[in-house]
JSON list of C-alpha atoms in Angstrom, two decimals:
[
{"chain": "A", "resi": 21, "resn": "MET", "atom": "CA", "xyz": [31.40, 2.19, 45.66]},
{"chain": "A", "resi": 22, "resn": "LEU", "atom": "CA", "xyz": [28.40, 4.14, 46.92]},
{"chain": "A", "resi": 23, "resn": "ALA", "atom": "CA", "xyz": [27.83, 4.19, 50.66]},
{"chain": "A", "resi": 24, "resn": "ILE", "atom": "CA", "xyz": [24.44, 2.50, 50.32]},
{"chain": "A", "resi": 25, "resn": "ASP", "atom": "CA", "xyz": [26.02, -0.33, 48.30]},
{"chain": "A", "resi": 26, "resn": "ALA", "atom": "CA", "xyz": [28.79, -0.76, 50.85]},
{"chain": "A", "resi": 27, "resn": "ALA", "atom": "CA", "xyz": [26.19, -0.93, 53.63]},
{"chain": "A", "resi": 28, "resn": "ALA", "atom": "CA", "xyz": [24.26, -3.59, 51.68]},
{"chain": "A", "resi": 29, "resn": "TYR", "atom": "CA", "xyz": [27.35, -5.79, 51.33]},
{"chain": "A", "resi": 30, "resn": "ARG", "atom": "CA", "xyz": [28.09, -5.45, 55.07]},
{"chain": "A", "resi": 31, "resn": "SER", "atom": "CA", "xyz": [24.47, -5.89, 56.15]},
{"chain": "A", "resi": 32, "resn": "PRO", "atom": "CA", "xyz": [23.63, -8.71, 58.58]},
{"chain": "A", "resi": 33, "resn": "TRP", "atom": "CA", "xyz": [20.65, -9.41, 56.30]},
{"chain": "A", "resi": 34, "resn": "ARG", "atom": "CA", "xyz": [23.00, -10.36, 53.46]},
{"chain": "A", "resi": 35, "resn": "ARG", "atom": "CA", "xyz": [22.45, -14.04, 54.21]},
{"chain": "A", "resi": 36, "resn": "HIS", "atom": "CA", "xyz": [18.68, -13.75, 53.73]},
{"chain": "A", "resi": 37, "resn": "HIS", "atom": "CA", "xyz": [17.04, -14.34, 50.36]},
{"chain": "A", "resi": 38, "resn": "PRO", "atom": "CA", "xyz": [16.32, -11.14, 48.35]},
{"chain": "A", "resi": 39, "resn": "ALA", "atom": "CA", "xyz": [12.71, -12.26, 47.84]},
{"chain": "A", "resi": 40, "resn": "ALA", "atom": "CA", "xyz": [12.10, -12.31, 51.59]},
{"chain": "A", "resi": 41, "resn": "LYS", "atom": "CA", "xyz": [13.56, -8.83, 51.97]},
{"chain": "A", "resi": 42, "resn": "ALA", "atom": "CA", "xyz": [11.52, -7.66, 49.00]},
{"chain": "A", "resi": 43, "resn": "LEU", "atom": "CA", "xyz": [8.40, -9.00, 50.70]},
{"chain": "A", "resi": 44, "resn": "LEU", "atom": "CA", "xyz": [9.19, -7.03, 53.84]},
{"chain": "A", "resi": 45, "resn": "ALA", "atom": "CA", "xyz": [10.11, -3.77, 52.11]},
{"chain": "A", "resi": 46, "resn": "GLY", "atom": "CA", "xyz": [7.40, -4.18, 49.47]},
{"chain": "A", "resi": 47, "resn": "GLY", "atom": "CA", "xyz": [4.73, -4.68, 52.10]},
{"chain": "A", "resi": 48, "resn": "LEU", "atom": "CA", "xyz": [5.77, -1.50, 53.86]},
{"chain": "A", "resi": 49, "resn": "LEU", "atom": "CA", "xyz": [5.89, 0.30, 50.51]},
{"chain": "A", "resi": 50, "resn": "GLY", "atom": "CA", "xyz": [2.33, -0.82, 49.81]},
{"chain": "A", "resi": 51, "resn": "CYS", "atom": "CA", "xyz": [1.29, 0.59, 53.19]},
{"chain": "A", "resi": 52, "resn": "ALA", "atom": "CA", "xyz": [2.94, 3.91, 52.37]},
{"chain": "A", "resi": 53, "resn": "LEU", "atom": "CA", "xyz": [1.03, 4.13, 49.09]},
{"chain": "A", "resi": 54, "resn": "VAL", "atom": "CA", "xyz": [-2.38, 2.68, 50.06]},
{"chain": "A", "resi": 55, "resn": "LEU", "atom": "CA", "xyz": [-2.98, 3.78, 53.64]},
{"chain": "A", "resi": 56, "resn": "PRO", "atom": "CA", "xyz": [-4.30, 7.30, 54.29]},
{"chain": "A", "resi": 57, "resn": "PRO", "atom": "CA", "xyz": [-1.42, 9.79, 54.39]},
{"chain": "A", "resi": 58, "resn": "TRP", "atom": "CA", "xyz": [-2.35, 10.77, 57.93]},
{"chain": "A", "resi": 59, "resn": "PRO", "atom": "CA", "xyz": [-1.57, 8.85, 60.03]},
{"chain": "A", "resi": 60, "resn": "GLY", "atom": "CA", "xyz": [-0.64, 6.04, 57.63]},
{"chain": "A", "resi": 61, "resn": "ALA", "atom": "CA", "xyz": [2.48, 7.59, 56.13]},
{"chain": "A", "resi": 62, "resn": "PRO", "atom": "CA", "xyz": [4.09, 8.72, 59.43]},
{"chain": "A", "resi": 63, "resn": "VAL", "atom": "CA", "xyz": [3.33, 5.35, 61.02]},
{"chain": "A", "resi": 64, "resn": "THR", "atom": "CA", "xyz": [4.82, 3.47, 58.08]},
{"chain": "A", "resi": 65, "resn": "ALA", "atom": "CA", "xyz": [7.87, 5.74, 58.03]},
{"chain": "A", "resi": 66, "resn": "ALA", "atom": "CA", "xyz": [8.43, 5.27, 61.77]},
{"chain": "A", "resi": 67, "resn": "ILE", "atom": "CA", "xyz": [8.14, 1.47, 61.55]},
{"chain": "A", "resi": 68, "resn": "THR", "atom": "CA", "xyz": [10.41, 1.33, 58.49]},
{"chain": "A", "resi": 69, "resn": "LEU", "atom": "CA", "xyz": [12.99, 3.53, 60.20]},
{"chain": "A", "resi": 70, "resn": "ALA", "atom": "CA", "xyz": [12.89, 1.34, 63.31]},
{"chain": "A", "resi": 71, "resn": "VAL", "atom": "CA", "xyz": [13.34, -1.80, 61.20]},
{"chain": "A", "resi": 72, "resn": "ALA", "atom": "CA", "xyz": [16.19, -0.27, 59.20]},
{"chain": "A", "resi": 73, "resn": "LEU", "atom": "CA", "xyz": [18.13, 1.08, 62.17]},
{"chain": "A", "resi": 74, "resn": "GLY", "atom": "CA", "xyz": [17.28, -1.51, 64.81]},
{"chain": "A", "resi": 75, "resn": "TRP", "atom": "CA", "xyz": [16.71, -4.81, 63.03]},
{"chain": "A", "resi": 76, "resn": "ALA", "atom": "CA", "xyz": [18.66, -4.42, 59.77]},
{"chain": "A", "resi": 77, "resn": "ARG", "atom": "CA", "xyz": [21.29, -2.16, 61.41]},
{"chain": "A", "resi": 78, "resn": "VAL", "atom": "CA", "xyz": [21.67, 0.15, 58.43]},
{"chain": "A", "resi": 79, "resn": "PRO", "atom": "CA", "xyz": [24.11, 2.93, 59.43]},
{"chain": "A", "resi": 80, "resn": "PRO", "atom": "CA", "xyz": [22.11, 6.10, 60.24]},
{"chain": "A", "resi": 81, "resn": "ARG", "atom": "CA", "xyz": [24.57, 8.35, 58.44]},
{"chain": "A", "resi": 82, "resn": "THR", "atom": "CA", "xyz": [24.38, 6.23, 55.28]},
{"chain": "A", "resi": 83, "resn": "LEU", "atom": "CA", "xyz": [20.58, 6.27, 55.40]},
{"chain": "A", "resi": 84, "resn": "LEU", "atom": "CA", "xyz": [20.53, 10.04, 55.84]},
{"chain": "A", "resi": 85, "resn": "ARG", "atom": "CA", "xyz": [22.99, 10.66, 53.00]},
{"chain": "A", "resi": 86, "resn": "ALA", "atom": "CA", "xyz": [21.01, 8.44, 50.65]},
{"chain": "A", "resi": 87, "resn": "ALA", "atom": "CA", "xyz": [17.69, 10.06, 51.57]},
{"chain": "A", "resi": 88, "resn": "ARG", "atom": "CA", "xyz": [18.58, 13.75, 51.54]},
{"chain": "A", "resi": 89, "resn": "THR", "atom": "CA", "xyz": [18.64, 14.30, 47.78]},
{"chain": "A", "resi": 90, "resn": "PRO", "atom": "CA", "xyz": [15.32, 12.53, 46.99]},
{"chain": "A", "resi": 91, "resn": "LEU", "atom": "CA", "xyz": [13.69, 14.27, 49.95]},
{"chain": "A", "resi": 92, "resn": "GLY", "atom": "CA", "xyz": [14.99, 17.57, 48.62]},
{"chain": "A", "resi": 93, "resn": "PHE", "atom": "CA", "xyz": [13.24, 16.91, 45.31]},
{"chain": "A", "resi": 94, "resn": "ALA", "atom": "CA", "xyz": [10.03, 15.98, 47.16]},
{"chain": "A", "resi": 95, "resn": "LEU", "atom": "CA", "xyz": [10.12, 19.13, 49.27]},
{"chain": "A", "resi": 96, "resn": "THR", "atom": "CA", "xyz": [10.83, 21.32, 46.28]},
{"chain": "A", "resi": 97, "resn": "GLY", "atom": "CA", "xyz": [8.07, 19.73, 44.20]},
{"chain": "A", "resi": 98, "resn": "SER", "atom": "CA", "xyz": [5.53, 20.01, 47.02]},
{"chain": "A", "resi": 99, "resn": "LEU", "atom": "CA", "xyz": [5.91, 23.80, 47.06]},
{"chain": "A", "resi": 100, "resn": "THR", "atom": "CA", "xyz": [3.88, 23.99, 43.86]},
{"chain": "A", "resi": 101, "resn": "PHE", "atom": "CA", "xyz": [0.79, 22.89, 45.82]},
{"chain": "A", "resi": 102, "resn": "LEU", "atom": "CA", "xyz": [0.98, 26.06, 47.91]},
{"chain": "A", "resi": 103, "resn": "VAL", "atom": "CA", "xyz": [0.23, 28.48, 45.08]},
{"chain": "A", "resi": 104, "resn": "THR", "atom": "CA", "xyz": [-2.38, 28.76, 42.37]},
{"chain": "A", "resi": 105, "resn": "VAL", "atom": "CA", "xyz": [-2.62, 30.82, 39.19]},
{"chain": "A", "resi": 106, "resn": "GLY", "atom": "CA", "xyz": [-6.00, 32.39, 38.47]},
{"chain": "A", "resi": 107, "resn": "PRO", "atom": "CA", "xyz": [-7.57, 35.41, 36.83]},
{"chain": "A", "resi": 108, "resn": "ASP", "atom": "CA", "xyz": [-6.21, 37.62, 39.60]},
{"chain": "A", "resi": 109, "resn": "GLY", "atom": "CA", "xyz": [-2.69, 36.28, 39.23]},
{"chain": "A", "resi": 110, "resn": "LEU", "atom": "CA", "xyz": [-0.62, 34.28, 41.68]},
{"chain": "A", "resi": 111, "resn": "GLY", "atom": "CA", "xyz": [-2.15, 33.43, 45.03]},
{"chain": "A", "resi": 112, "resn": "TRP", "atom": "CA", "xyz": [-2.19, 30.94, 47.87]},
{"chain": "A", "resi": 113, "resn": "ALA", "atom": "CA", "xyz": [-4.03, 27.71, 47.05]},
{"chain": "A", "resi": 114, "resn": "ASP", "atom": "CA", "xyz": [-6.86, 26.57, 49.30]},
{"chain": "A", "resi": 115, "resn": "GLY", "atom": "CA", "xyz": [-5.80, 23.39, 51.06]},
{"chain": "A", "resi": 116, "resn": "GLY", "atom": "CA", "xyz": [-2.36, 23.61, 49.49]},
{"chain": "A", "resi": 117, "resn": "VAL", "atom": "CA", "xyz": [-0.54, 23.09, 52.76]},
{"chain": "A", "resi": 118, "resn": "ARG", "atom": "CA", "xyz": [-2.44, 19.87, 53.43]},
{"chain": "A", "resi": 119, "resn": "ARG", "atom": "CA", "xyz": [-1.80, 18.51, 49.93]},
{"chain": "A", "resi": 120, "resn": "ALA", "atom": "CA", "xyz": [1.90, 19.39, 50.16]},
{"chain": "A", "resi": 121, "resn": "ALA", "atom": "CA", "xyz": [2.13, 17.68, 53.55]},
{"chain": "A", "resi": 122, "resn": "ASP", "atom": "CA", "xyz": [0.41, 14.58, 52.14]},
{"chain": "A", "resi": 123, "resn": "VAL", "atom": "CA", "xyz": [2.90, 14.38, 49.27]},
{"chain": "A", "resi": 124, "resn": "VAL", "atom": "CA", "xyz": [5.94, 14.86, 51.51]},
{"chain": "A", "resi": 125, "resn": "ALA", "atom": "CA", "xyz": [4.66, 12.29, 54.03]},
{"chain": "A", "resi": 126, "resn": "ARG", "atom": "CA", "xyz": [4.00, 9.64, 51.39]},
{"chain": "A", "resi": 127, "resn": "CYS", "atom": "CA", "xyz": [7.32, 10.31, 49.62]},
{"chain": "A", "resi": 128, "resn": "THR", "atom": "CA", "xyz": [9.25, 10.07, 52.88]},
{"chain": "A", "resi": 129, "resn": "ALA", "atom": "CA", "xyz": [7.63, 6.78, 53.85]},
{"chain": "A", "resi": 130, "resn": "ALA", "atom": "CA", "xyz": [8.02, 5.28, 50.37]},
{"chain": "A", "resi": 131, "resn": "LEU", "atom": "CA", "xyz": [11.64, 6.40, 50.15]},
{"chain": "A", "resi": 132, "resn": "LEU", "atom": "CA", "xyz": [12.52, 4.82, 53.48]},
{"chain": "A", "resi": 133, "resn": "CYS", "atom": "CA", "xyz": [10.96, 1.53, 52.33]},
{"chain": "A", "resi": 134, "resn": "GLN", "atom": "CA", "xyz": [13.08, 1.53, 49.18]},
{"chain": "A", "resi": 135, "resn": "LEU", "atom": "CA", "xyz": [16.24, 2.43, 51.09]},
{"chain": "A", "resi": 136, "resn": "LEU", "atom": "CA", "xyz": [15.53, -0.41, 53.50]},
{"chain": "A", "resi": 137, "resn": "PHE", "atom": "CA", "xyz": [15.76, -2.85, 50.61]},
{"chain": "A", "resi": 138, "resn": "ALA", "atom": "CA", "xyz": [18.69, -1.06, 48.93]},
{"chain": "A", "resi": 139, "resn": "GLY", "atom": "CA", "xyz": [20.65, -0.87, 52.19]},
{"chain": "A", "resi": 140, "resn": "THR", "atom": "CA", "xyz": [20.34, -4.60, 52.88]},
{"chain": "A", "resi": 141, "resn": "THR", "atom": "CA", "xyz": [20.41, -6.21, 49.42]},
{"chain": "A", "resi": 142, "resn": "PRO", "atom": "CA", "xyz": [23.25, -5.73, 46.93]},
{"chain": "A", "resi": 143, "resn": "LEU", "atom": "CA", "xyz": [22.10, -5.36, 43.36]},
{"chain": "A", "resi": 144, "resn": "ALA", "atom": "CA", "xyz": [24.43, -8.22, 42.42]},
{"chain": "A", "resi": 145, "resn": "ASP", "atom": "CA", "xyz": [22.25, -10.54, 44.51]},
{"chain": "A", "resi": 146, "resn": "THR", "atom": "CA", "xyz": [19.02, -9.28, 42.97]},
{"chain": "A", "resi": 147, "resn": "LEU", "atom": "CA", "xyz": [19.62, -8.93, 39.23]},
{"chain": "A", "resi": 148, "resn": "PRO", "atom": "CA", "xyz": [20.58, -12.56, 38.42]},
{"chain": "A", "resi": 149, "resn": "ARG", "atom": "CA", "xyz": [17.41, -13.79, 40.14]},
{"chain": "A", "resi": 150, "resn": "LEU", "atom": "CA", "xyz": [15.08, -11.51, 38.18]},
{"chain": "A", "resi": 151, "resn": "THR", "atom": "CA", "xyz": [15.29, -13.80, 35.16]},
{"chain": "A", "resi": 152, "resn": "ARG", "atom": "CA", "xyz": [13.60, -16.52, 37.23]},
{"chain": "A", "resi": 153, "resn": "LEU", "atom": "CA", "xyz": [10.58, -14.21, 37.52]},
{"chain": "A", "resi": 154, "resn": "GLY", "atom": "CA", "xyz": [10.22, -14.08, 33.75]},
{"chain": "A", "resi": 155, "resn": "LEU", "atom": "CA", "xyz": [12.06, -10.85, 33.02]},
{"chain": "A", "resi": 156, "resn": "PRO", "atom": "CA", "xyz": [13.92, -10.85, 29.69]},
{"chain": "A", "resi": 157, "resn": "VAL", "atom": "CA", "xyz": [17.58, -11.72, 30.02]},
{"chain": "A", "resi": 158, "resn": "THR", "atom": "CA", "xyz": [18.55, -8.77, 27.82]},
{"chain": "A", "resi": 159, "resn": "LEU", "atom": "CA", "xyz": [16.77, -6.31, 30.10]},
{"chain": "A", "resi": 160, "resn": "VAL", "atom": "CA", "xyz": [18.50, -7.69, 33.18]},
{"chain": "A", "resi": 161, "resn": "GLU", "atom": "CA", "xyz": [21.93, -7.59, 31.55]},
{"chain": "A", "resi": 162, "resn": "VAL", "atom": "CA", "xyz": [21.43, -4.01, 30.35]},
{"chain": "A", "resi": 163, "resn": "ALA", "atom": "CA", "xyz": [20.52, -3.03, 33.91]},
{"chain": "A", "resi": 164, "resn": "ALA", "atom": "CA", "xyz": [23.67, -4.76, 35.20]},
{"chain": "A", "resi": 165, "resn": "LEU", "atom": "CA", "xyz": [25.88, -3.00, 32.66]},
{"chain": "A", "resi": 166, "resn": "ILE", "atom": "CA", "xyz": [24.33, 0.37, 33.47]},
{"chain": "A", "resi": 167, "resn": "TYR", "atom": "CA", "xyz": [24.95, -0.31, 37.16]},
{"chain": "A", "resi": 168, "resn": "ARG", "atom": "CA", "xyz": [28.58, -1.17, 36.42]},
{"chain": "A", "resi": 169, "resn": "MET", "atom": "CA", "xyz": [29.07, 1.88, 34.20]},
{"chain": "A", "resi": 170, "resn": "LEU", "atom": "CA", "xyz": [27.62, 4.12, 36.89]},
{"chain": "A", "resi": 171, "resn": "PHE", "atom": "CA", "xyz": [30.66, 3.57, 39.07]},
{"chain": "A", "resi": 172, "resn": "VAL", "atom": "CA", "xyz": [32.96, 4.18, 36.12]},
{"chain": "A", "resi": 173, "resn": "VAL", "atom": "CA", "xyz": [31.25, 7.52, 35.46]},
{"chain": "A", "resi": 174, "resn": "LEU", "atom": "CA", "xyz": [31.38, 8.53, 39.12]},
{"chain": "A", "resi": 175, "resn": "ASP", "atom": "CA", "xyz": [35.06, 7.63, 39.40]},
{"chain": "A", "resi": 176, "resn": "THR", "atom": "CA", "xyz": [35.87, 9.50, 36.17]},
{"chain": "A", "resi": 177, "resn": "THR", "atom": "CA", "xyz": [33.95, 12.54, 37.38]},
{"chain": "A", "resi": 178, "resn": "ARG", "atom": "CA", "xyz": [35.79, 12.57, 40.68]},
{"chain": "A", "resi": 179, "resn": "ARG", "atom": "CA", "xyz": [39.20, 12.31, 39.04]},
{"chain": "A", "resi": 180, "resn": "ILE", "atom": "CA", "xyz": [38.47, 15.10, 36.56]},
{"chain": "A", "resi": 181, "resn": "ARG", "atom": "CA", "xyz": [37.09, 17.39, 39.27]},
{"chain": "A", "resi": 182, "resn": "ASP", "atom": "CA", "xyz": [40.19, 16.83, 41.40]},
{"chain": "A", "resi": 183, "resn": "ALA", "atom": "CA", "xyz": [42.40, 17.63, 38.41]},
{"chain": "A", "resi": 184, "resn": "GLN", "atom": "CA", "xyz": [40.43, 20.80, 37.65]},
{"chain": "A", "resi": 185, "resn": "ALA", "atom": "CA", "xyz": [40.59, 21.93, 41.28]},
{"chain": "A", "resi": 186, "resn": "GLY", "atom": "CA", "xyz": [44.36, 21.34, 41.29]},
{"chain": "A", "resi": 187, "resn": "ARG", "atom": "CA", "xyz": [44.64, 23.63, 38.26]},
{"chain": "A", "resi": 188, "resn": "LEU", "atom": "CA", "xyz": [42.55, 26.39, 39.89]},
{"chain": "A", "resi": 189, "resn": "GLY", "atom": "CA", "xyz": [39.57, 25.58, 37.71]},
{"chain": "A", "resi": 190, "resn": "THR", "atom": "CA", "xyz": [37.14, 26.83, 40.36]},
{"chain": "A", "resi": 191, "resn": "ARG", "atom": "CA", "xyz": [38.86, 30.06, 41.36]},
{"chain": "A", "resi": 192, "resn": "SER", "atom": "CA", "xyz": [36.03, 32.17, 39.95]},
{"chain": "A", "resi": 193, "resn": "LEU", "atom": "CA", "xyz": [32.45, 31.74, 38.77]},
{"chain": "A", "resi": 194, "resn": "ARG", "atom": "CA", "xyz": [33.48, 32.04, 35.13]},
{"chain": "A", "resi": 195, "resn": "ALA", "atom": "CA", "xyz": [36.23, 29.46, 35.57]},
{"chain": "A", "resi": 196, "resn": "ALA", "atom": "CA", "xyz": [33.85, 27.14, 37.43]},
{"chain": "A", "resi": 197, "resn": "TRP", "atom": "CA", "xyz": [31.33, 27.25, 34.57]},
{"chain": "A", "resi": 198, "resn": "ARG", "atom": "CA", "xyz": [34.08, 26.60, 32.04]},
{"chain": "A", "resi": 199, "resn": "SER", "atom": "CA", "xyz": [35.33, 23.68, 34.11]},
{"chain": "A", "resi": 200, "resn": "LEU", "atom": "CA", "xyz": [31.80, 22.32, 34.38]},
{"chain": "A", "resi": 201, "resn": "GLY", "atom": "CA", "xyz": [31.44, 22.33, 30.61]},
{"chain": "A", "resi": 202, "resn": "GLY", "atom": "CA", "xyz": [34.77, 20.59, 30.19]},
{"chain": "A", "resi": 203, "resn": "LEU", "atom": "CA", "xyz": [33.80, 18.06, 32.86]},
{"chain": "A", "resi": 204, "resn": "GLY", "atom": "CA", "xyz": [30.58, 17.15, 31.07]},
{"chain": "A", "resi": 205, "resn": "SER", "atom": "CA", "xyz": [32.25, 16.70, 27.70]},
{"chain": "A", "resi": 206, "resn": "ALA", "atom": "CA", "xyz": [35.16, 14.70, 29.11]},
{"chain": "A", "resi": 207, "resn": "VAL", "atom": "CA", "xyz": [32.88, 12.38, 31.08]},
{"chain": "A", "resi": 208, "resn": "PHE", "atom": "CA", "xyz": [30.70, 11.76, 28.01]},
{"chain": "A", "resi": 209, "resn": "ILE", "atom": "CA", "xyz": [33.67, 10.98, 25.76]},
{"chain": "A", "resi": 210, "resn": "ARG", "atom": "CA", "xyz": [35.36, 8.68, 28.26]},
{"chain": "A", "resi": 211, "resn": "SER", "atom": "CA", "xyz": [32.12, 6.86, 29.10]},
{"chain": "A", "resi": 212, "resn": "PHE", "atom": "CA", "xyz": [31.37, 6.34, 25.41]},
{"chain": "A", "resi": 213, "resn": "ASP", "atom": "CA", "xyz": [34.89, 5.03, 24.84]},
{"chain": "A", "resi": 214, "resn": "ARG", "atom": "CA", "xyz": [34.65, 2.70, 27.85]},
{"chain": "A", "resi": 215, "resn": "ALA", "atom": "CA", "xyz": [31.31, 1.34, 26.60]},
{"chain": "A", "resi": 216, "resn": "ARG", "atom": "CA", "xyz": [32.79, 0.74, 23.13]},
{"chain": "A", "resi": 217, "resn": "ARG", "atom": "CA", "xyz": [35.73, -1.16, 24.59]},
{"chain": "A", "resi": 218, "resn": "LEU", "atom": "CA", "xyz": [33.38, -3.17, 26.77]},
{"chain": "A", "resi": 219, "resn": "GLU", "atom": "CA", "xyz": [31.35, -4.14, 23.71]},
{"chain": "A", "resi": 220, "resn": "ALA", "atom": "CA", "xyz": [34.53, -5.15, 21.86]},
{"chain": "A", "resi": 221, "resn": "GLY", "atom": "CA", "xyz": [35.67, -7.20, 24.84]},
{"chain": "A", "resi": 222, "resn": "LEU", "atom": "CA", "xyz": [32.38, -9.07, 25.04]},
{"chain": "A", "resi": 223, "resn": "ALA", "atom": "CA", "xyz": [32.47, -9.77, 21.32]},
{"chain": "A", "resi": 224, "resn": "GLY", "atom": "CA", "xyz": [36.04, -11.07, 21.63]},
{"chain": "A", "resi": 225, "resn": "ARG", "atom": "CA", "xyz": [34.96, -13.48, 24.36]},
{"chain": "A", "resi": 226, "resn": "GLY", "atom": "CA", "xyz": [32.21, -15.00, 22.22]},
{"chain": "A", "resi": 227, "resn": "TYR", "atom": "CA", "xyz": [29.22, -13.18, 23.69]},
{"chain": "A", "resi": 228, "resn": "THR", "atom": "CA", "xyz": [26.06, -14.90, 22.48]},
{"chain": "A", "resi": 229, "resn": "GLY", "atom": "CA", "xyz": [23.36, -12.81, 24.10]},
{"chain": "A", "resi": 230, "resn": "SER", "atom": "CA", "xyz": [23.60, -13.84, 27.75]},
{"chain": "A", "resi": 231, "resn": "LEU", "atom": "CA", "xyz": [26.19, -13.52, 30.49]},
{"chain": "A", "resi": 232, "resn": "SER", "atom": "CA", "xyz": [26.57, -16.57, 32.70]},
{"chain": "A", "resi": 233, "resn": "VAL", "atom": "CA", "xyz": [27.25, -15.64, 36.31]},
{"chain": "A", "resi": 234, "resn": "ALA", "atom": "CA", "xyz": [27.48, -17.76, 39.44]},
{"chain": "A", "resi": 235, "resn": "VAL", "atom": "CA", "xyz": [24.58, -17.12, 41.81]},
{"chain": "A", "resi": 236, "resn": "ALA", "atom": "CA", "xyz": [24.97, -18.19, 45.43]},
{"chain": "A", "resi": 237, "resn": "GLU", "atom": "CA", "xyz": [22.10, -20.36, 46.55]},
{"chain": "A", "resi": 238, "resn": "ILE", "atom": "CA", "xyz": [20.25, -18.86, 49.52]},
{"chain": "A", "resi": 239, "resn": "PRO", "atom": "CA", "xyz": [17.41, -20.76, 51.21]},
{"chain": "A", "resi": 240, "resn": "LEU", "atom": "CA", "xyz": [14.08, -18.98, 50.86]},
{"chain": "A", "resi": 241, "resn": "LYS", "atom": "CA", "xyz": [11.93, -20.80, 53.37]},
{"chain": "A", "resi": 242, "resn": "THR", "atom": "CA", "xyz": [13.42, -19.55, 56.61]},
{"chain": "A", "resi": 243, "resn": "ARG", "atom": "CA", "xyz": [12.17, -17.94, 59.80]},
{"chain": "A", "resi": 244, "resn": "PHE", "atom": "CA", "xyz": [12.93, -14.53, 58.28]},
{"chain": "A", "resi": 245, "resn": "LEU", "atom": "CA", "xyz": [10.40, -15.15, 55.49]},
{"chain": "A", "resi": 246, "resn": "ALA", "atom": "CA", "xyz": [7.71, -15.89, 58.08]},
{"chain": "A", "resi": 247, "resn": "THR", "atom": "CA", "xyz": [8.39, -12.65, 59.96]},
{"chain": "A", "resi": 248, "resn": "ALA", "atom": "CA", "xyz": [8.72, -10.45, 56.84]},
{"chain": "A", "resi": 249, "resn": "PRO", "atom": "CA", "xyz": [5.00, -9.46, 56.67]},
{"chain": "A", "resi": 250, "resn": "LEU", "atom": "CA", "xyz": [4.88, -8.47, 60.35]},
{"chain": "A", "resi": 251, "resn": "PRO", "atom": "CA", "xyz": [6.08, -4.82, 59.96]},
{"chain": "A", "resi": 252, "resn": "ALA", "atom": "CA", "xyz": [3.45, -4.16, 57.28]},
{"chain": "A", "resi": 253, "resn": "ALA", "atom": "CA", "xyz": [0.75, -5.78, 59.43]},
{"chain": "A", "resi": 254, "resn": "LEU", "atom": "CA", "xyz": [1.86, -3.65, 62.38]},
{"chain": "A", "resi": 255, "resn": "ALA", "atom": "CA", "xyz": [1.64, -0.50, 60.23]},
{"chain": "A", "resi": 256, "resn": "ILE", "atom": "CA", "xyz": [-1.89, -1.38, 59.09]},
{"chain": "A", "resi": 257, "resn": "LEU", "atom": "CA", "xyz": [-3.12, -2.19, 62.61]},
{"chain": "A", "resi": 258, "resn": "THR", "atom": "CA", "xyz": [-1.56, 0.95, 64.10]},
{"chain": "A", "resi": 259, "resn": "THR", "atom": "CA", "xyz": [-3.08, 3.15, 61.41]},
{"chain": "A", "resi": 260, "resn": "LEU", "atom": "CA", "xyz": [-6.55, 1.64, 61.82]},
{"chain": "A", "resi": 261, "resn": "THR", "atom": "CA", "xyz": [-6.30, 2.01, 65.60]},
{"chain": "A", "resi": 262, "resn": "LEU", "atom": "CA", "xyz": [-5.29, 5.68, 65.37]},
{"chain": "A", "resi": 263, "resn": "GLN", "atom": "CA", "xyz": [-8.09, 6.37, 62.89]},
{"chain": "A", "resi": 264, "resn": "SER", "atom": "CA", "xyz": [-10.67, 4.86, 65.22]},
{"chain": "A", "resi": 265, "resn": "LEU", "atom": "CA", "xyz": [-9.66, 7.11, 68.09]},
{"chain": "A", "resi": 266, "resn": "PRO", "atom": "CA", "xyz": [-11.89, 10.16, 68.66]}
]
């Protein structure tokens, strides 16, 4: 199990309805996307981080591990704003630093909002309720199967990498590349075989196009639902106040 999933199952917010948590995280996400990047994005990121660490009690290490790879992509992609290609060749872009900072700020704030929801709400609590919003049952079930197969692929990858390391498959760069190729092919074959067996198992159990699962009833109208919009309202008011300052 991924660390972010384990944190979601242990979260003190587990007893709250996913819709209420989606309202809270979605409101903050809207602030990250709509408010001006400066100071809107830093303010939203700071409030989201305070909510995640203080109110939701998401482990800081788990939050950092889940955020580092997406932030790496954002930082790498923002570097393209720093340069421009013209008749004279490659050069520094006018205003590139500001545009890169805007992108990184918005991405950081938006990512923290999504991790707030992911770190407090297991996907198993969310997917069965999506059909009540009008989403096709087939789409929801495909998403659930992909989520389940993700852990199978990760576990298979880990086992194969451990076996390759035990056989000195990474002793040199050439051996590491050869092991990487073998890892990719083995993971593909085993995942395809696991998916085929899963399909055969569903057919043997009389699958008719929908999987019936038990969904725990969680009350929606609670005090938490009433307080969910407050972080987004605080972000909006703080941003407007900072903008009005000389």
